[in-house]
Tab-separated table of C-alpha atoms and ligand atoms in Angstrom:
chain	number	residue	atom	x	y	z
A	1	UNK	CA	185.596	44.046	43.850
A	2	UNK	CA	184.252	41.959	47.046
A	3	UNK	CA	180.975	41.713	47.295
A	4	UNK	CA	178.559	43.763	49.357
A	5	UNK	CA	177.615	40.903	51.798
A	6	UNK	CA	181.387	40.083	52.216
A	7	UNK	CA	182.379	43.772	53.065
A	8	UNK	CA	179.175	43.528	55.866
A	9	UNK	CA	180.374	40.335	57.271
A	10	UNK	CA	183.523	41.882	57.304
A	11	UNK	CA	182.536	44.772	59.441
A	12	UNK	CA	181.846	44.367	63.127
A	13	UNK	CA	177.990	44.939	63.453
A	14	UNK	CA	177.024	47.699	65.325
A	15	UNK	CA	174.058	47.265	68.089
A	16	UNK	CA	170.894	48.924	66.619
A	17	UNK	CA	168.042	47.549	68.357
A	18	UNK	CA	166.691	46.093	71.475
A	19	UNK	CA	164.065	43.688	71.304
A	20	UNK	CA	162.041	42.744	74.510
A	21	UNK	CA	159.956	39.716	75.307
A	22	UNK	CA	156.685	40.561	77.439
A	23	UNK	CA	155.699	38.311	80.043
A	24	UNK	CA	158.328	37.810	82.567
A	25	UNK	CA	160.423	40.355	81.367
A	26	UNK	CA	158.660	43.840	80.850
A	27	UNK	CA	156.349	43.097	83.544
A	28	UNK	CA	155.600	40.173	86.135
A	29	UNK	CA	152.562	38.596	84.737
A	30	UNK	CA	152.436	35.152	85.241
A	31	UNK	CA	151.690	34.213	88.515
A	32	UNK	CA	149.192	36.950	89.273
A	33	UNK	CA	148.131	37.923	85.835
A	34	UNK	CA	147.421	35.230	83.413
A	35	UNK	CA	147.164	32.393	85.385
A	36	UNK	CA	144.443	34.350	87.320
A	37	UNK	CA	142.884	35.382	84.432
A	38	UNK	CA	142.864	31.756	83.748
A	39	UNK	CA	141.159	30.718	86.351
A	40	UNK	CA	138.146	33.472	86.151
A	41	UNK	CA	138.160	31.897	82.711
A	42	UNK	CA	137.145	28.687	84.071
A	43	UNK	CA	134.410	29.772	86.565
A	44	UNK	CA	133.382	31.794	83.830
A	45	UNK	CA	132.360	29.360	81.577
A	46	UNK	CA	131.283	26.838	84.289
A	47	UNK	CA	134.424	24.581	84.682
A	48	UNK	CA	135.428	23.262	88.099
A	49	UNK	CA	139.068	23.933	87.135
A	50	UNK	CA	141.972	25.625	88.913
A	51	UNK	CA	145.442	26.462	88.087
A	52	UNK	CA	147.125	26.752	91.662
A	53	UNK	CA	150.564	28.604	91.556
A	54	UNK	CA	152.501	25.281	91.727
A	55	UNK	CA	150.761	23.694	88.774
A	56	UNK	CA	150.726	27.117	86.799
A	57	UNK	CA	154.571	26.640	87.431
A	58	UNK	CA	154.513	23.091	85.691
A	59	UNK	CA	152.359	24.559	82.727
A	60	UNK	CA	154.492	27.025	81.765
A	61	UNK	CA	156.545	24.686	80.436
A	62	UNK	CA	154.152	25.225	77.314
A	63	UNK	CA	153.918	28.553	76.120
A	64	UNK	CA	151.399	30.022	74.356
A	65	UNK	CA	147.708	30.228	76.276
A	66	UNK	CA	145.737	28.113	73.638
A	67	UNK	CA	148.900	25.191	73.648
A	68	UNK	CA	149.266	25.619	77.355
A	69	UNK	CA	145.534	24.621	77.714
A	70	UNK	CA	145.246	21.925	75.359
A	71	UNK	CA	148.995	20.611	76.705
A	72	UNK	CA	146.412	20.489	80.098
A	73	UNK	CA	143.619	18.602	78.879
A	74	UNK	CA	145.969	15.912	76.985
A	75	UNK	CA	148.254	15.626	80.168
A	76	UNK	CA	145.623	15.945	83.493
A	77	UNK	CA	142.544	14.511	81.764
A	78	UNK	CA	140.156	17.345	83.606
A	79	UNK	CA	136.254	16.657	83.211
A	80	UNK	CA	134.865	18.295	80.191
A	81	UNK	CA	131.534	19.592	79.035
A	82	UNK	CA	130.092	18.704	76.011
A	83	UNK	CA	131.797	19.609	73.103
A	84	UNK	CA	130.033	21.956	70.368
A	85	UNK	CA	130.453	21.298	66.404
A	86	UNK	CA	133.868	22.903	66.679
A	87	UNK	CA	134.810	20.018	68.623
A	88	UNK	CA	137.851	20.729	70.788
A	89	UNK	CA	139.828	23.279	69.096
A	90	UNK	CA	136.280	25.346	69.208
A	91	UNK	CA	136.654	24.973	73.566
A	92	UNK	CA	140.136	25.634	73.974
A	93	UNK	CA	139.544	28.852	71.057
A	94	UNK	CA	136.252	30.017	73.300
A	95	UNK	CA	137.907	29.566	77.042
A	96	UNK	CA	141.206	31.390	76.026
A	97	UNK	CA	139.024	34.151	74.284
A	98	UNK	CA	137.353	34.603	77.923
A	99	UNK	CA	141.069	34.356	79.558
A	100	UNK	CA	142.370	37.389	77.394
A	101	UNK	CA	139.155	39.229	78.331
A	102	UNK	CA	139.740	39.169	81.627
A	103	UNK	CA	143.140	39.433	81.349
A	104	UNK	CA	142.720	42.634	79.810
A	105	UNK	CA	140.219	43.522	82.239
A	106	UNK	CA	142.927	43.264	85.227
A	107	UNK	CA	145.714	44.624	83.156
A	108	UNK	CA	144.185	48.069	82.250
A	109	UNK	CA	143.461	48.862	86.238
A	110	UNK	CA	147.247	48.893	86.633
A	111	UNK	CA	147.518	46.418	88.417
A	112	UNK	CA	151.043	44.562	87.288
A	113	UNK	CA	153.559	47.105	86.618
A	114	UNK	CA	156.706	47.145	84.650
A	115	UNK	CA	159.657	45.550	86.368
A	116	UNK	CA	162.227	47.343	87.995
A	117	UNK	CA	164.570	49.492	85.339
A	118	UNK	CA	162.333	48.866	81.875
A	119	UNK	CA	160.718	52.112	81.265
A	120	UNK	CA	164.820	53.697	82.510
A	121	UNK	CA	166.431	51.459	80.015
A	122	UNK	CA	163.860	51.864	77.342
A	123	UNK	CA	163.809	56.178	77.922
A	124	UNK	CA	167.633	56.180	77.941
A	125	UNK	CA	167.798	53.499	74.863
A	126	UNK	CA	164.965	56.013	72.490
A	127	UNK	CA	167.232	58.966	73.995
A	128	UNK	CA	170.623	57.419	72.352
A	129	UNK	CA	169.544	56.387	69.251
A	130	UNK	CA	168.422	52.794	69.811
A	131	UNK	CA	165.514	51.367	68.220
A	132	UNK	CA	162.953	49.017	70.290
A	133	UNK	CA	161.070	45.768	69.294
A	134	UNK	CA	158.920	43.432	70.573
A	135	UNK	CA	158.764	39.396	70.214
A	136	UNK	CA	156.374	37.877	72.733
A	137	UNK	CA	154.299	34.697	72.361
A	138	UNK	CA	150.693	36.421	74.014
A	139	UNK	CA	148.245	37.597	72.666
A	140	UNK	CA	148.030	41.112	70.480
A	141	UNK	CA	145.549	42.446	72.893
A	142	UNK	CA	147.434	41.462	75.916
A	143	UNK	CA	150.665	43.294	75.041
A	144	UNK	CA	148.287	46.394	73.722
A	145	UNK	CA	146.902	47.167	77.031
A	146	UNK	CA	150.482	46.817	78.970
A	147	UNK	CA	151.971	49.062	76.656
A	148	UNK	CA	149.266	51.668	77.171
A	149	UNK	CA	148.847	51.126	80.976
A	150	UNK	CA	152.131	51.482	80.924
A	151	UNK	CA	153.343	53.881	78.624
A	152	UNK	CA	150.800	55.954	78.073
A	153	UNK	CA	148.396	56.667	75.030
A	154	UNK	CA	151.736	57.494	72.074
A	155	UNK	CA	153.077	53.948	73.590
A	156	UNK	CA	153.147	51.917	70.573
A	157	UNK	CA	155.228	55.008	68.850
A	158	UNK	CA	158.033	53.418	71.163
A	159	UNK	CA	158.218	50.094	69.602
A	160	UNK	CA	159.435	50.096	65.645
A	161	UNK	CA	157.928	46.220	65.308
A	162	UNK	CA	155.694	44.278	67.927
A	163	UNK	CA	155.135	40.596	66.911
A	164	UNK	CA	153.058	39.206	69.306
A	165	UNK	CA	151.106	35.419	69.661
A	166	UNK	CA	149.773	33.981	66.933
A	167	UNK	CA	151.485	36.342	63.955
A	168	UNK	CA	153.724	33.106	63.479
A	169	UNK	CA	153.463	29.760	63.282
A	170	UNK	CA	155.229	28.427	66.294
A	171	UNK	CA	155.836	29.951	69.757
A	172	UNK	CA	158.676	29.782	71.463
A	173	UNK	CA	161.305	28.446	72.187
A	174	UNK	CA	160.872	28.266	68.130
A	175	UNK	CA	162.627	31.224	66.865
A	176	UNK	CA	159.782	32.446	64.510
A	177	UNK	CA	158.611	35.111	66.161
A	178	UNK	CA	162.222	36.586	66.741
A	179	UNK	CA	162.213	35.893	62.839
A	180	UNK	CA	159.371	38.004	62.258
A	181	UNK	CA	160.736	40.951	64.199
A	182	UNK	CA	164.361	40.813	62.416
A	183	UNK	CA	162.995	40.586	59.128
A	184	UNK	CA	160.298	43.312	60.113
A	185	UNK	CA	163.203	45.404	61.386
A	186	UNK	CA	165.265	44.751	58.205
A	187	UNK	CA	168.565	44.022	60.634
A	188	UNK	CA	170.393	41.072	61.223
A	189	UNK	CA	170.410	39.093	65.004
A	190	UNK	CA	174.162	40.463	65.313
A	191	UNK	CA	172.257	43.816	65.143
A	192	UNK	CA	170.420	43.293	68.438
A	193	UNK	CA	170.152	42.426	71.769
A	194	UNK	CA	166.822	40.620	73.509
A	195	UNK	CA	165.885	40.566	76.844
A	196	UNK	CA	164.121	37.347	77.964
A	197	UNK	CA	163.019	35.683	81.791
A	198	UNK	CA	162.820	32.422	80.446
A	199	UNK	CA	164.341	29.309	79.056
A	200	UNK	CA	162.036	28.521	76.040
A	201	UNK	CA	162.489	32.715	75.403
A	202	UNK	CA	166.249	32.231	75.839
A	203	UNK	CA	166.419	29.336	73.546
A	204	UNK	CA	164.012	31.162	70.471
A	205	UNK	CA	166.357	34.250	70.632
A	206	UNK	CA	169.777	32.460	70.802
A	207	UNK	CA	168.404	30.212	67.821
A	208	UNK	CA	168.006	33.307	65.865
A	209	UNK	CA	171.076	34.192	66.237
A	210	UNK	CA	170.305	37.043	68.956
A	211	UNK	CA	172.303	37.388	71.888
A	212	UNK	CA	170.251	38.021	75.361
A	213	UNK	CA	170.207	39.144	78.013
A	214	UNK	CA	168.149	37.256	81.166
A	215	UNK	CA	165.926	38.363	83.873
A	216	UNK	CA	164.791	35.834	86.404
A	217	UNK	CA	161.631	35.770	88.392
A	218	UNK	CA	159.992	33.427	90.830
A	219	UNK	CA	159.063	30.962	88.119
A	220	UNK	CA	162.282	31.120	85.998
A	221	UNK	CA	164.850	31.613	88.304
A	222	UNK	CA	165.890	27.657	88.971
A	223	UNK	CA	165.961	27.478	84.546
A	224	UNK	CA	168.820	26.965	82.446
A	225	UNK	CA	170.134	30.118	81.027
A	226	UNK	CA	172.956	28.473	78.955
A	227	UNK	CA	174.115	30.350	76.410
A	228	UNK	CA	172.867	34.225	77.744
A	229	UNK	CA	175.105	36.860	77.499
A	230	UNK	CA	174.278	38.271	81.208
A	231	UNK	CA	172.034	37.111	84.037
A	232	UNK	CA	170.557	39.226	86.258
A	233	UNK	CA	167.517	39.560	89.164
A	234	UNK	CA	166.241	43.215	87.288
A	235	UNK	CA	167.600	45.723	84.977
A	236	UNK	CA	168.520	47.652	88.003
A	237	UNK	CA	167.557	51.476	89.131
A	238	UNK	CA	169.706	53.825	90.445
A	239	UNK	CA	168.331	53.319	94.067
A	240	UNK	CA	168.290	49.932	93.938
A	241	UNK	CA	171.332	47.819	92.368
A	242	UNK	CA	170.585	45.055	89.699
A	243	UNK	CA	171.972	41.770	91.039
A	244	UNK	CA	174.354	39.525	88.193
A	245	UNK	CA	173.629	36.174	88.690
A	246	UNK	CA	175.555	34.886	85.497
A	247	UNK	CA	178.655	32.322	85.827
A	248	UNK	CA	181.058	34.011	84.217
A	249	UNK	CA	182.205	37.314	86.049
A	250	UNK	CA	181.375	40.445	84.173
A	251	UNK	CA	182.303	43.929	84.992
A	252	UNK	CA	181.169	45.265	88.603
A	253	UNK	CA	177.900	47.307	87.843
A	254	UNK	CA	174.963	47.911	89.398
A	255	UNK	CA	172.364	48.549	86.471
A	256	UNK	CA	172.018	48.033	83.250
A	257	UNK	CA	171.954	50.797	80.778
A	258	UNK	CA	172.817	51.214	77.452
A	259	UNK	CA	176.777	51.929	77.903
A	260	UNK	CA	176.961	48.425	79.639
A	261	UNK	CA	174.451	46.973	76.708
A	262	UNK	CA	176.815	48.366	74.303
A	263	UNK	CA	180.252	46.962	75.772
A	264	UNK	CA	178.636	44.081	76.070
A	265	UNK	CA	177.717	43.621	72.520
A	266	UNK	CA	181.217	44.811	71.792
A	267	UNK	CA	182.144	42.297	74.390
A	268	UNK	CA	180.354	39.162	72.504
A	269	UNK	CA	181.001	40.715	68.941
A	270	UNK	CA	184.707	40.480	69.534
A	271	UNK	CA	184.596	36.608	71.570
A	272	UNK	CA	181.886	35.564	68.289
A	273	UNK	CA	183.785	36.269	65.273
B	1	LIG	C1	154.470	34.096	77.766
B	1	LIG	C2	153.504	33.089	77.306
B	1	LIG	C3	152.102	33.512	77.037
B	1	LIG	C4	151.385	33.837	78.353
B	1	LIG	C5	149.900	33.708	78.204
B	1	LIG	O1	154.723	34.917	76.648
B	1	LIG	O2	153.877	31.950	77.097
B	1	LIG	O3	151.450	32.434	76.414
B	1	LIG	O4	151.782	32.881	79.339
B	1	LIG	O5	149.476	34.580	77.179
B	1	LIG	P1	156.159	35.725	76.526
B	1	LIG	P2	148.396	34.047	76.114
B	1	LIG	O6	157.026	35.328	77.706
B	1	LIG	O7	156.734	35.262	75.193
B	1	LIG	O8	155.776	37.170	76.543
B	1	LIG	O9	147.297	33.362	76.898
B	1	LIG	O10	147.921	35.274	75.379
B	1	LIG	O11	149.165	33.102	75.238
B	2	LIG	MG1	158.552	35.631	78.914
């Protein structure tokens, strides 16, 4: 009698959930978001610091608000105060506490809204059956007020797992958090699909075995998306045509919604095994 895990490798897996990262890819927070809330951060606590668009660029390299800021003080050597007992782990923990205060300050006026075809894709994917996760390297209380700015006030009834920030041990591109969310979800990455906008995402999906789906934006767009399933400028609406931006020619559409997700899961199922 084969065994149980034989008969399920056997078997084609079915798609069951989509899993989206946050920043970049639910809504365009970067530029005018964080890195703003960044800089109030600064004034706010008396540093003569400022993250300009083009150097925000560069730091995003690092993900992760508390590593990003650090990765700046080891790399540009800015002027600091006088460090406290807690040394500087105590600074960077007491400026990005600030950041996430005003981040959530600018966030829950509404003032960055979802990109184009989320809440479509997310309504149509609840409608047919899907389940939806979250794997995002900021902050709890950044990815609370989106969802209810966004969603409204039953938004986290949406999601079956959000792993956000610091629930793991390292951020992306390390896979953990995408980790946390399969083993939360109790499926396998073959189970899935995950929507990233950036490399380091792309990378921490694809190394747990996830395949993705990429949206570009301003700051990702130039990246290397080796590896994604499809590329594309926005999920698409049905006024306004997603763009493919992927190598390899895929079917003619013009948004994506679940009966494209699903042929192409079939599509990479079938080329995979
Ligand atoms: C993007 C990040 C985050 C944000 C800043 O997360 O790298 O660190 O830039 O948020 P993702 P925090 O694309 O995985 O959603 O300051 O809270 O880290
Ligand atoms: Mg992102």
């Amino acid at each position: 009698m084969p065994r149980a895990s034989s008969i399920r490798s056997s078997i084609n897996p079915v798609l069951k959930t989509l899993i989206f990262d946050v920043d970049g890819t639910l809504a365009d927070t970067e530029r005018d978001g964080h890195r703003v809330a960044f800089n109030r951060a600064f004034a706010a606590k008396g540093l003569d610091w400022v993250w300009d668009e083009a150097l925000y660029g560069e730091l995003l390299e690092v993900t992760g608000g508390k590593e990003r800021l650090r990765h700046f003080i080891a790399d540009r050597h800015p002027t600091l105060p006088p460090l406290g007992e807690a040394g500087l782990d105590g600074f960077v923990e007491d400026v990005q506490a600030e950041k996430t205060r005003q981040y959530v300050g600018m966030i829950s006026t509404g003032a960055i809204p979802l990109r184009p075809g989320v809440l479509r894709l997310m309504r149509e994917a609840k409608a047919s059956g899907l389940r939806l996760a979250i794997a995002t390297t900021t902050a709890a209380a950044n990815v609370d007020t989106l969802l209810s700015v966004c969603f409204g006030p039953d938004a986290h009834s949406w999601f079956d797992v959000i792993g956000a920030g610091d629930i793991v041990p390292k951020k992306k591109p390390a896979p953990d958090i995408y980790h946390y969310v399969l083993k939360e979800l109790g499926l396998t990455g073959d189970e899935c699909l995950a929507f990233e906008d950036s490399q380091n995402g792309l990378q921490a999906s694809l190394a747990a075995g996830i395949p993705t789906l990429v949206t570009v934006n301003d700051y990702t767009a130039d990246q290397d998306f080796t590896g994604a399933l499809l590329v594309v400028d926005n999920l698409g609406e049905p006024e306004k045509a997603a763009t493919c931006l992927s190598e390899l020619p895929w079917e003619a559409f013009s948004l994506v919604d679940v009966d494209a997700l699903k042929r192409l899961h079939e599509r990479w199922v079938r080329t995979t095994r």
